[in-house]
CSV table of C-alpha atoms in Angstrom, one decimal:
chain,number,residue,atom,x,y,z
G,1342,MET,CA,-28.3,-22.6,9.3
G,1343,THR,CA,-31.2,-23.8,11.4
G,1344,GLU,CA,-34.7,-22.5,11.2
G,1345,ALA,CA,-34.2,-20.7,14.5
G,1346,ASP,CA,-31.1,-19.0,13.1
G,1347,SER,CA,-33.1,-17.8,10.2
G,1348,GLY,CA,-35.7,-16.3,12.5
G,1349,ARG,CA,-33.0,-14.7,14.5
G,1350,ASN,CA,-31.6,-12.9,11.5
G,1351,SER,CA,-34.8,-12.0,9.8
G,1352,GLU,CA,-35.2,-8.5,11.3
G,1353,PRO,CA,-32.7,-5.7,11.7
G,1354,THR,CA,-31.4,-5.2,15.2
G,1355,SER,CA,-30.8,-1.6,15.9
G,1356,ARG,CA,-29.6,-2.1,19.5
G,1357,LEU,CA,-27.0,-4.7,18.3
G,1358,ALA,CA,-25.8,-2.2,15.7
G,1359,THR,CA,-25.5,0.6,18.2
G,1360,GLY,CA,-23.6,-1.6,20.7
G,1361,LEU,CA,-21.4,-2.9,17.9
G,1362,LYS,CA,-20.3,0.6,16.9
G,1363,ALA,CA,-19.6,1.5,20.5
G,1364,GLN,CA,-17.5,-1.6,20.9
G,1365,ALA,CA,-15.6,-0.7,17.6
G,1366,ARG,CA,-14.8,2.7,19.1
G,1367,GLU,CA,-13.5,1.0,22.3
G,1368,LEU,CA,-11.2,-1.1,20.1
G,1369,GLY,CA,-9.7,2.0,18.6
G,1370,PHE,CA,-11.6,2.2,15.3
G,1371,SER,CA,-12.3,5.9,14.6
G,1372,LEU,CA,-15.1,5.1,12.1
G,1373,CYS,CA,-17.6,2.3,11.8
G,1374,GLY,CA,-20.4,1.8,9.3
G,1375,ILE,CA,-22.7,-0.9,8.2
G,1376,THR,CA,-23.9,-1.8,4.7
G,1377,THR,CA,-25.8,-4.6,3.1
G,1378,ALA,CA,-24.4,-7.7,1.5
G,1379,ASP,CA,-25.9,-6.7,-1.9
G,1380,ALA,CA,-23.7,-7.3,-5.0
G,1381,THR,CA,-21.6,-4.3,-5.9
G,1382,ASP,CA,-22.3,-2.2,-9.0
G,1383,HIS,CA,-18.6,-1.4,-9.2
G,1384,MET,CA,-17.6,-4.5,-11.2
G,1385,ALA,CA,-18.0,-3.1,-14.7
G,1386,PHE,CA,-15.4,-0.4,-13.9
G,1387,TYR,CA,-13.2,-2.9,-12.1
G,1388,ARG,CA,-13.2,-5.4,-15.0
G,1389,GLY,CA,-12.5,-2.6,-17.5
G,1390,TRP,CA,-9.5,-1.5,-15.4
G,1391,ILE,CA,-8.2,-5.0,-15.4
G,1392,GLU,CA,-8.7,-5.5,-19.1
G,1393,GLU,CA,-6.7,-2.3,-19.8
G,1394,GLY,CA,-3.8,-3.8,-17.9
G,1395,ARG,CA,-3.7,-1.0,-15.3
G,1396,HIS,CA,-3.1,-3.6,-12.5
G,1397,GLY,CA,0.4,-4.5,-13.9
G,1398,GLU,CA,1.9,-7.7,-12.4
G,1399,MET,CA,-0.7,-8.0,-9.7
G,1400,ALA,CA,-2.2,-11.1,-11.3
G,1401,TYR,CA,-4.1,-12.0,-8.1
G,1402,LEU,CA,-6.4,-9.1,-8.9
G,1403,SER,CA,-7.4,-10.6,-12.3
G,1404,ARG,CA,-8.0,-14.2,-11.6
G,1405,GLU,CA,-11.6,-15.3,-12.5
G,1406,ASP,CA,-12.3,-16.7,-9.1
G,1407,SER,CA,-11.1,-13.5,-7.6
G,1408,LEU,CA,-13.3,-11.4,-9.8
G,1409,SER,CA,-16.4,-13.5,-9.1
G,1410,ARG,CA,-15.8,-13.3,-5.3
G,1411,ARG,CA,-15.4,-9.5,-5.6
G,1412,ALA,CA,-18.7,-9.3,-7.5
G,1413,ASP,CA,-20.7,-11.3,-4.9
G,1414,LEU,CA,-19.9,-11.5,-1.2
G,1415,LYS,CA,-22.0,-14.7,-0.9
G,1416,THR,CA,-19.2,-16.5,-2.7
G,1417,THR,CA,-17.0,-15.7,0.3
G,1418,LEU,CA,-19.6,-16.3,3.1
G,1419,GLU,CA,-22.8,-17.9,1.7
G,1420,THR,CA,-24.9,-16.7,4.7
G,1421,VAL,CA,-23.7,-13.1,4.8
G,1422,ARG,CA,-26.4,-10.6,5.5
G,1423,SER,CA,-24.5,-7.5,6.7
G,1424,VAL,CA,-21.0,-6.0,6.3
G,1425,VAL,CA,-19.4,-4.0,9.1
G,1426,VAL,CA,-16.7,-1.6,7.8
G,1427,VAL,CA,-14.2,0.0,10.2
G,1428,ALA,CA,-11.4,2.5,9.8
G,1429,HIS,CA,-8.2,2.5,11.8
G,1430,GLU,CA,-6.0,5.6,11.5
G,1431,TYR,CA,-2.3,5.3,11.0
G,1432,PHE,CA,-0.9,8.8,10.3
G,1433,VAL,CA,2.5,9.5,11.7
G,1434,PRO,CA,4.4,12.8,10.9
G,1435,ASP,CA,7.6,12.8,8.9
G,1436,PRO,CA,10.8,13.4,10.8
G,1437,ASP,CA,12.6,16.7,10.4
G,1438,GLY,CA,14.2,17.0,7.0
G,1439,VAL,CA,12.3,14.2,5.3
G,1440,PRO,CA,11.4,13.9,2.5
G,1441,GLY,CA,13.5,16.9,1.4
G,1442,ASP,CA,16.9,15.4,2.3
G,1443,PRO,CA,17.9,13.2,-0.7
G,1444,SER,CA,20.4,11.3,1.5
G,1445,ARG,CA,17.5,9.8,3.5
G,1446,GLY,CA,15.0,7.3,2.4
G,1447,VAL,CA,11.2,7.8,2.6
G,1448,ILE,CA,9.1,4.9,3.7
G,1449,ALA,CA,5.3,5.2,3.4
G,1450,ARG,CA,3.7,6.0,6.8
G,1451,TYR,CA,1.7,2.8,6.9
G,1452,ALA,CA,4.8,0.7,6.8
G,1453,ARG,CA,7.0,2.3,9.4
G,1454,GLY,CA,5.6,0.3,12.3
G,1455,ASP,CA,4.0,-3.1,12.7
G,1456,ASP,CA,2.0,-4.9,10.0
G,1457,TYR,CA,-1.5,-3.4,9.9
G,1458,HIS,CA,-2.9,-6.7,8.7
G,1459,ASP,CA,-2.1,-8.2,12.0
G,1460,VAL,CA,-3.1,-5.2,14.1
G,1461,VAL,CA,-6.5,-4.6,12.5
G,1462,LYS,CA,-7.4,-8.3,12.1
G,1463,LYS,CA,-6.9,-8.9,15.8
G,1464,LYS,CA,-9.3,-6.1,16.6
G,1465,LEU,CA,-11.8,-7.3,14.1
G,1466,LEU,CA,-11.8,-10.8,15.5
G,1467,THR,CA,-12.4,-9.3,18.9
G,1468,LEU,CA,-15.3,-7.4,17.5
G,1469,ALA,CA,-16.6,-10.6,15.9
G,1470,ARG,CA,-16.5,-12.4,19.2
G,1471,TRP,CA,-18.4,-9.6,20.8
G,1472,VAL,CA,-21.1,-10.0,18.2
G,1473,GLU,CA,-21.2,-13.7,18.8
G,1474,GLY,CA,-21.6,-13.0,22.5
G,1475,GLN,CA,-24.6,-10.7,21.9
G,1476,SER,CA,-26.1,-12.9,19.2
G,1477,PRO,CA,-25.3,-16.6,20.0
G,1478,GLY,CA,-24.8,-18.7,16.9
G,1479,ALA,CA,-23.8,-15.7,14.7
G,1480,ARG,CA,-21.1,-16.3,12.2
G,1481,GLY,CA,-18.6,-13.7,10.9
G,1482,ARG,CA,-15.5,-13.5,8.7
G,1483,ALA,CA,-12.9,-10.7,9.0
G,1484,TYR,CA,-10.8,-9.3,6.2
G,1485,VAL,CA,-8.1,-6.7,6.1
G,1486,ASP,CA,-6.9,-6.3,2.6
G,1487,THR,CA,-6.4,-10.1,2.5
G,1488,GLY,CA,-9.2,-11.4,0.4
G,1489,PRO,CA,-11.0,-10.6,-2.9
G,1490,ILE,CA,-13.3,-8.0,-1.5
G,1491,LEU,CA,-13.9,-4.4,-2.7
G,1492,GLU,CA,-13.2,-2.9,0.7
G,1493,ARG,CA,-13.3,0.8,-0.4
G,1494,ASP,CA,-16.6,0.3,-2.3
G,1495,LEU,CA,-18.1,-1.3,0.8
G,1496,ALA,CA,-16.7,1.5,2.9
G,1497,ARG,CA,-18.4,4.1,0.7
G,1498,ARG,CA,-21.6,2.2,0.9
G,1499,ALA,CA,-21.3,2.1,4.7
G,1500,GLY,CA,-21.0,5.9,4.8
G,1501,ILE,CA,-17.3,6.0,5.7
G,1502,GLY,CA,-16.3,8.4,2.8
G,1503,TRP,CA,-16.0,9.0,-0.9
G,1504,PHE,CA,-13.5,8.0,-3.6
G,1505,GLY,CA,-11.1,10.9,-4.0
G,1506,ARG,CA,-9.3,11.7,-7.2
G,1507,ASN,CA,-6.3,9.9,-5.8
G,1508,THR,CA,-8.5,6.8,-5.5
G,1509,MET,CA,-8.2,6.9,-1.8
G,1510,LEU,CA,-11.3,6.8,0.5
G,1511,ILE,CA,-11.6,10.2,2.1
G,1512,ASN,CA,-13.7,11.0,5.2
G,1513,PRO,CA,-14.8,14.6,5.6
G,1514,THR,CA,-13.6,14.8,9.3
G,1515,ARG,CA,-10.7,12.3,9.3
G,1516,GLY,CA,-9.0,12.6,5.9
G,1517,SER,CA,-7.6,9.4,4.3
G,1518,TYR,CA,-4.8,8.1,6.5
G,1519,PHE,CA,-6.7,5.0,7.7
G,1520,PHE,CA,-6.8,1.3,7.0
G,1521,VAL,CA,-10.2,-0.3,6.1
G,1522,GLY,CA,-11.3,-3.6,7.7
G,1523,THR,CA,-14.4,-5.5,6.9
G,1524,LEU,CA,-16.4,-8.0,9.0
G,1525,LEU,CA,-18.9,-10.1,7.1
G,1526,LEU,CA,-21.8,-11.2,9.3
G,1527,ASP,CA,-24.8,-13.6,8.9
G,1528,VAL,CA,-26.8,-11.2,11.1
G,1529,ASP,CA,-29.3,-8.6,9.7
G,1530,LEU,CA,-28.2,-5.1,10.8
G,1531,PRO,CA,-29.6,-1.7,9.8
G,1532,ALA,CA,-27.5,-0.2,7.0
G,1533,ASP,CA,-26.1,3.3,7.2
G,1534,GLU,CA,-26.6,5.8,4.4
G,1535,PRO,CA,-24.0,5.5,1.7
G,1536,PHE,CA,-21.7,8.4,1.0
G,1537,GLU,CA,-22.8,9.7,-2.3
G,1538,GLU,CA,-21.1,13.1,-2.6
G,1539,ASP,CA,-17.8,13.8,-4.3
G,1540,ARG,CA,-16.3,16.5,-2.1
G,1541,CYS,CA,-13.1,16.8,-4.1
G,1542,GLY,CA,-14.8,19.6,-6.1
G,1543,THR,CA,-12.4,21.2,-8.6
G,1544,CYS,CA,-9.3,20.3,-6.6
G,1545,SER,CA,-6.6,18.5,-8.6
G,1546,ALA,CA,-3.7,18.8,-6.1
G,1547,CYS,CA,-3.1,15.0,-6.1
G,1548,LEU,CA,-3.0,14.8,-9.9
G,1549,ASP,CA,-0.7,17.7,-10.1
G,1550,ALA,CA,1.7,16.4,-7.5
G,1551,CYS,CA,2.0,12.7,-8.6
G,1552,PRO,CA,5.6,12.6,-10.0
G,1553,THR,CA,4.9,9.6,-12.4
G,1554,GLY,CA,1.5,10.6,-13.7
G,1555,ALA,CA,-0.2,7.6,-12.2
G,1556,LEU,CA,-3.4,9.4,-11.4
G,1557,MET,CA,-5.6,9.9,-14.5
G,1558,GLY,CA,-8.6,11.8,-13.2
G,1559,ARG,CA,-12.1,10.5,-13.3
G,1560,ASP,CA,-13.8,8.5,-16.1
G,1561,GLY,CA,-17.1,9.2,-17.7
G,1562,SER,CA,-18.9,7.6,-14.7
G,1563,GLY,CA,-17.1,9.8,-12.2
G,1564,ALA,CA,-14.8,7.0,-10.9
G,1565,PRO,CA,-11.2,7.9,-10.2
G,1566,VAL,CA,-8.7,6.1,-12.4
G,1567,MET,CA,-5.1,5.1,-11.5
G,1568,ASP,CA,-2.5,3.4,-13.7
G,1569,ALA,CA,-1.0,1.2,-11.1
G,1570,THR,CA,2.0,0.5,-13.3
G,1571,ARG,CA,3.1,4.1,-12.9
G,1572,CYS,CA,2.4,4.4,-9.2
G,1573,ILE,CA,5.4,4.6,-6.9
G,1574,SER,CA,3.8,2.3,-4.4
G,1575,TYR,CA,3.4,-0.4,-7.1
G,1576,LEU,CA,6.9,0.2,-8.5
G,1577,THR,CA,8.6,-0.1,-5.1
G,1578,ILE,CA,6.5,-2.9,-3.6
G,1579,GLU,CA,4.5,-5.0,-6.1
G,1580,LEU,CA,6.8,-4.9,-9.1
G,1581,ARG,CA,9.2,-7.9,-9.0
G,1582,GLY,CA,11.4,-7.0,-11.9
G,1583,ALA,CA,13.3,-4.0,-13.1
G,1584,ILE,CA,11.8,-0.5,-12.6
G,1585,PRO,CA,11.2,1.1,-16.0
G,1586,MET,CA,14.2,3.3,-16.8
G,1587,GLU,CA,12.2,6.4,-17.5
G,1588,LEU,CA,10.4,6.2,-14.1
G,1589,ARG,CA,13.5,5.7,-11.9
G,1590,PRO,CA,14.4,9.4,-11.7
G,1591,LEU,CA,10.9,10.3,-10.8
G,1592,ILE,CA,10.8,8.1,-7.7
G,1593,GLY,CA,13.3,10.3,-5.9
G,1594,ASN,CA,14.1,9.0,-2.4
G,1595,ARG,CA,11.0,7.0,-1.8
G,1596,VAL,CA,12.2,3.5,-1.2
G,1597,TYR,CA,8.9,1.8,0.0
G,1598,GLY,CA,5.5,3.1,-1.0
G,1599,CYS,CA,4.4,6.7,-1.5
G,1600,ASP,CA,2.2,9.2,0.4
G,1601,ILE,CA,2.5,12.1,-2.0
G,1602,CYS,CA,-1.2,12.1,-3.2
G,1603,GLN,CA,-2.3,12.1,0.5
G,1604,GLU,CA,0.3,14.6,1.6
G,1605,VAL,CA,-1.1,17.3,-0.7
G,1606,CYS,CA,-4.8,16.5,-0.1
G,1607,PRO,CA,-6.5,19.5,1.7
G,1608,TRP,CA,-8.6,17.1,3.7
G,1609,ASN,CA,-5.5,15.6,5.3
G,1610,ASP,CA,-3.9,18.9,5.7
G,1611,ARG,CA,-6.9,20.0,7.7
G,1612,PHE,CA,-7.9,16.9,9.6
G,1613,ALA,CA,-5.1,14.3,9.8
G,1614,GLU,CA,-3.8,13.8,13.3
G,1615,PRO,CA,-1.1,11.4,14.6
G,1616,THR,CA,-2.4,7.9,15.4
G,1617,GLY,CA,-3.0,6.8,18.9
G,1618,GLU,CA,-2.0,3.2,18.0
G,1619,PRO,CA,1.4,2.4,19.4
G,1620,ALA,CA,1.9,-0.4,16.9
G,1621,TYR,CA,2.1,2.1,14.1
G,1622,SER,CA,4.9,4.1,15.6
G,1623,ALA,CA,8.0,4.0,13.5
G,1624,ARG,CA,10.5,1.3,14.2
G,1625,ASP,CA,14.2,2.2,14.6
G,1626,GLY,CA,15.8,2.7,11.2
G,1627,LEU,CA,12.5,3.1,9.4
G,1628,ASP,CA,11.8,6.8,10.1
G,1629,GLY,CA,13.7,8.5,7.4
G,1630,PRO,CA,16.7,6.1,7.3
G,1631,GLU,CA,20.1,7.2,6.0
G,1632,LEU,CA,20.2,5.6,2.6
G,1633,ILE,CA,23.8,4.5,2.8
G,1634,GLU,CA,23.3,2.8,6.2
G,1635,LEU,CA,20.1,1.1,4.9
G,1636,ALA,CA,21.9,-0.1,1.8
G,1637,GLU,CA,24.8,-1.5,4.0
G,1638,ARG,CA,22.4,-3.3,6.3
G,1639,LEU,CA,20.6,-4.9,3.3
G,1640,LEU,CA,23.7,-5.9,1.5
G,1641,GLY,CA,25.0,-7.6,4.6
G,1642,ALA,CA,21.7,-9.6,4.9
G,1643,ASP,CA,20.6,-12.8,3.2
G,1644,GLU,CA,16.9,-13.5,2.6
G,1645,GLU,CA,16.5,-15.3,5.9
G,1646,SER,CA,18.0,-12.4,7.9
G,1647,PHE,CA,16.0,-9.9,5.9
G,1648,ARG,CA,12.8,-11.7,6.9
G,1649,GLU,CA,14.0,-11.6,10.6
G,1650,LEU,CA,15.0,-7.9,10.3
G,1651,PHE,CA,11.5,-7.0,9.0
G,1652,ARG,CA,9.5,-9.5,11.0
G,1653,LYS,CA,5.9,-8.4,11.5
G,1654,SER,CA,6.6,-5.4,9.2
G,1655,PRO,CA,4.8,-4.7,5.9
G,1656,ILE,CA,8.2,-4.1,4.4
G,1657,LYS,CA,8.9,-7.8,4.2
G,1658,ARG,CA,6.5,-7.9,1.2
G,1659,ALA,CA,9.1,-6.2,-1.0
G,1660,LYS,CA,11.7,-9.0,-0.3
G,1661,ARG,CA,15.4,-8.2,0.0
G,1662,ALA,CA,16.2,-7.8,-3.7
G,1663,GLY,CA,13.1,-5.5,-4.2
G,1664,LEU,CA,14.0,-3.2,-1.3
G,1665,LEU,CA,17.7,-3.1,-2.3
G,1666,ARG,CA,16.6,-2.3,-5.9
G,1667,ASP,CA,14.6,0.6,-4.6
G,1668,VAL,CA,17.4,1.9,-2.3
G,1669,CYS,CA,19.8,1.8,-5.3
G,1670,VAL,CA,17.5,3.9,-7.3
G,1671,ALA,CA,17.3,6.4,-4.4
G,1672,LEU,CA,21.1,6.5,-4.1
G,1673,GLY,CA,21.3,7.2,-7.8
G,1674,ASN,CA,18.8,10.0,-7.6
G,1675,TRP,CA,20.8,11.5,-4.7
G,1676,GLY,CA,23.9,11.3,-7.0
G,1677,ALA,CA,26.5,12.2,-4.4
G,1678,GLU,CA,30.1,10.8,-4.5
G,1679,ASP,CA,29.5,9.3,-1.1
G,1680,VAL,CA,27.2,6.6,-2.6
G,1681,VAL,CA,29.9,5.1,-4.8
G,1682,PRO,CA,31.5,2.7,-2.3
G,1683,VAL,CA,28.2,1.1,-1.3
G,1684,LEU,CA,27.0,0.9,-4.9
G,1685,ARG,CA,30.3,-0.8,-5.8
G,1686,VAL,CA,29.3,-3.5,-3.3
G,1687,GLY,CA,25.9,-3.6,-4.9
G,1688,LEU,CA,27.5,-4.4,-8.3
G,1689,ARG,CA,28.6,-7.7,-6.9
G,1690,ASP,CA,25.4,-8.6,-5.1
G,1691,VAL,CA,24.0,-12.2,-5.6
G,1692,SER,CA,20.8,-10.7,-7.1
G,1693,THR,CA,20.9,-9.7,-10.7
G,1694,LEU,CA,18.1,-7.2,-10.0
G,1695,VAL,CA,20.2,-5.4,-7.4
G,1696,ARG,CA,23.3,-5.4,-9.6
G,1697,SER,CA,21.5,-3.9,-12.5
G,1698,HIS,CA,20.0,-1.0,-10.5
G,1699,ALA,CA,23.3,-0.4,-8.7
G,1700,ALA,CA,24.8,0.0,-12.2
G,1701,TRP,CA,22.1,2.5,-13.2
G,1702,ALA,CA,22.7,4.4,-10.0
G,1703,LEU,CA,26.5,4.6,-10.6
G,1704,GLY,CA,25.7,5.9,-14.1
G,1705,ARG,CA,23.6,8.6,-12.5
G,1706,VAL,CA,26.5,9.6,-10.3
G,1707,GLY,CA,28.8,9.8,-13.3
G,1708,SER,CA,32.0,10.6,-11.3
G,1709,PRO,CA,35.4,9.2,-12.2
G,1710,ALA,CA,35.1,6.7,-9.3
G,1711,ALA,CA,31.7,5.6,-10.4
G,1712,ILE,CA,32.9,5.1,-14.0
G,1713,GLU,CA,35.9,3.1,-12.7
G,1714,ALA,CA,33.6,0.9,-10.7
G,1715,LEU,CA,31.3,0.3,-13.7
G,1716,SER,CA,34.3,-0.4,-16.1
G,1717,ALA,CA,35.8,-2.9,-13.7
G,1718,ARG,CA,32.5,-4.7,-13.3
G,1719,PHE,CA,32.0,-4.7,-17.0
G,1720,GLU,CA,35.2,-6.7,-17.4
G,1721,GLU,CA,34.1,-9.3,-14.9
G,1722,GLU,CA,30.3,-9.6,-15.5
G,1723,SER,CA,29.1,-12.6,-17.4
G,1724,ASP,CA,25.3,-11.9,-17.5
G,1725,ALA,CA,24.4,-10.5,-20.9
G,1726,SER,CA,21.5,-8.3,-19.5
G,1727,LEU,CA,23.9,-6.9,-16.9
G,1728,LEU,CA,26.5,-6.1,-19.5
G,1729,ASP,CA,23.8,-4.1,-21.4
G,1730,GLU,CA,22.8,-2.3,-18.2
G,1731,ILE,CA,26.4,-1.5,-17.4
G,1732,GLY,CA,27.0,-0.3,-20.9
G,1733,ARG,CA,24.0,2.0,-20.7
G,1734,ALA,CA,25.2,3.3,-17.4
G,1735,LEU,CA,28.6,4.1,-18.8
G,1736,ASN,CA,27.0,5.9,-21.7
G,1737,MET,CA,24.9,7.8,-19.2
G,1738,SER,CA,28.1,8.7,-17.3
G,1739,ASP,CA,29.7,10.2,-20.5
G,1740,THR,CA,26.9,12.8,-20.7
G,1741,LYS,CA,26.6,13.6,-17.0
G,1742,PRO,CA,29.2,15.8,-15.2
G,1743,ALA,CA,30.7,14.4,-12.0
G,1744,VAL,CA,29.0,15.4,-8.8
């Protein structure tokens, strides 16, 4: 950076900050705050959470280079002086009957439309270009849940909201259904007051409602703690292997992500409103899909056609086998005789992961047709782990009356 650049950035520019926030609103961001690039004081908690293994298989969270970058923004942008934090709301209501109808799958609201990474990133880059136009020579770097940055901590420091007991960032007039984007700038801007209050009070609705017990309350420092390895969002998206047996019945019909801890939050009940962003509107087949129809579509797709089916959708992150695994669990939790034919097909899927969860689901159904399907596959299956899974499913069927 030149000497002239250093002089340009040496004093906060209130007018630039005011204009930037106005521009953010024009781009559709409902909230915009500014904070300093100072090192976070959240790392001790974060490292402890990692050391306890609460992050599960998300190894990218625990890499040493990732940890060091989260601790100091200057390792991401050496000349960073300010951080702009924006919120983009995504709430869409559930269709009639969902999630109460076990024959229909529930997809987390954020994943029913286009991929938010692309939507928010595009707007942030437009905002960065605006800054460059106002302050020639300025440099910025935009992130939307795509780099080792503690976005929610930065958002709290920028005055956007507080950490709720459900670990979500909650704003007192907007609730928590929003994505957080960050724009690192090498321009000095006046920082907003951080959000210091905990406005959850004595409410424990999210902890009480979490089916798997993933939410663990607050630690001694007041920070909310989540065991990600028990979170339905982790289990249905990030986990690549088998879902732990004891957690499968607790997932219900949620096949991609989970909104339960947000759905019961009084702040969302009072303030959440449908998004005005067309890109987040639910795509056909993703707004409470019929589980059997969804299973049939996935079973008829290979990995390439799966990627095309969910092009520019967050759902592609789960991959074909992962999403089919989740649908099989939901079919088993529904437990109706109607699911047996599609699960019988699942027993022959190319993916061992899918076959094992189809077997479990048939065990949950426990009807004569389900037992027959399991027994027939037991005679043909050569994979030892699958034989064990089928054996357990058959034992499960012995103790469960037919639906």
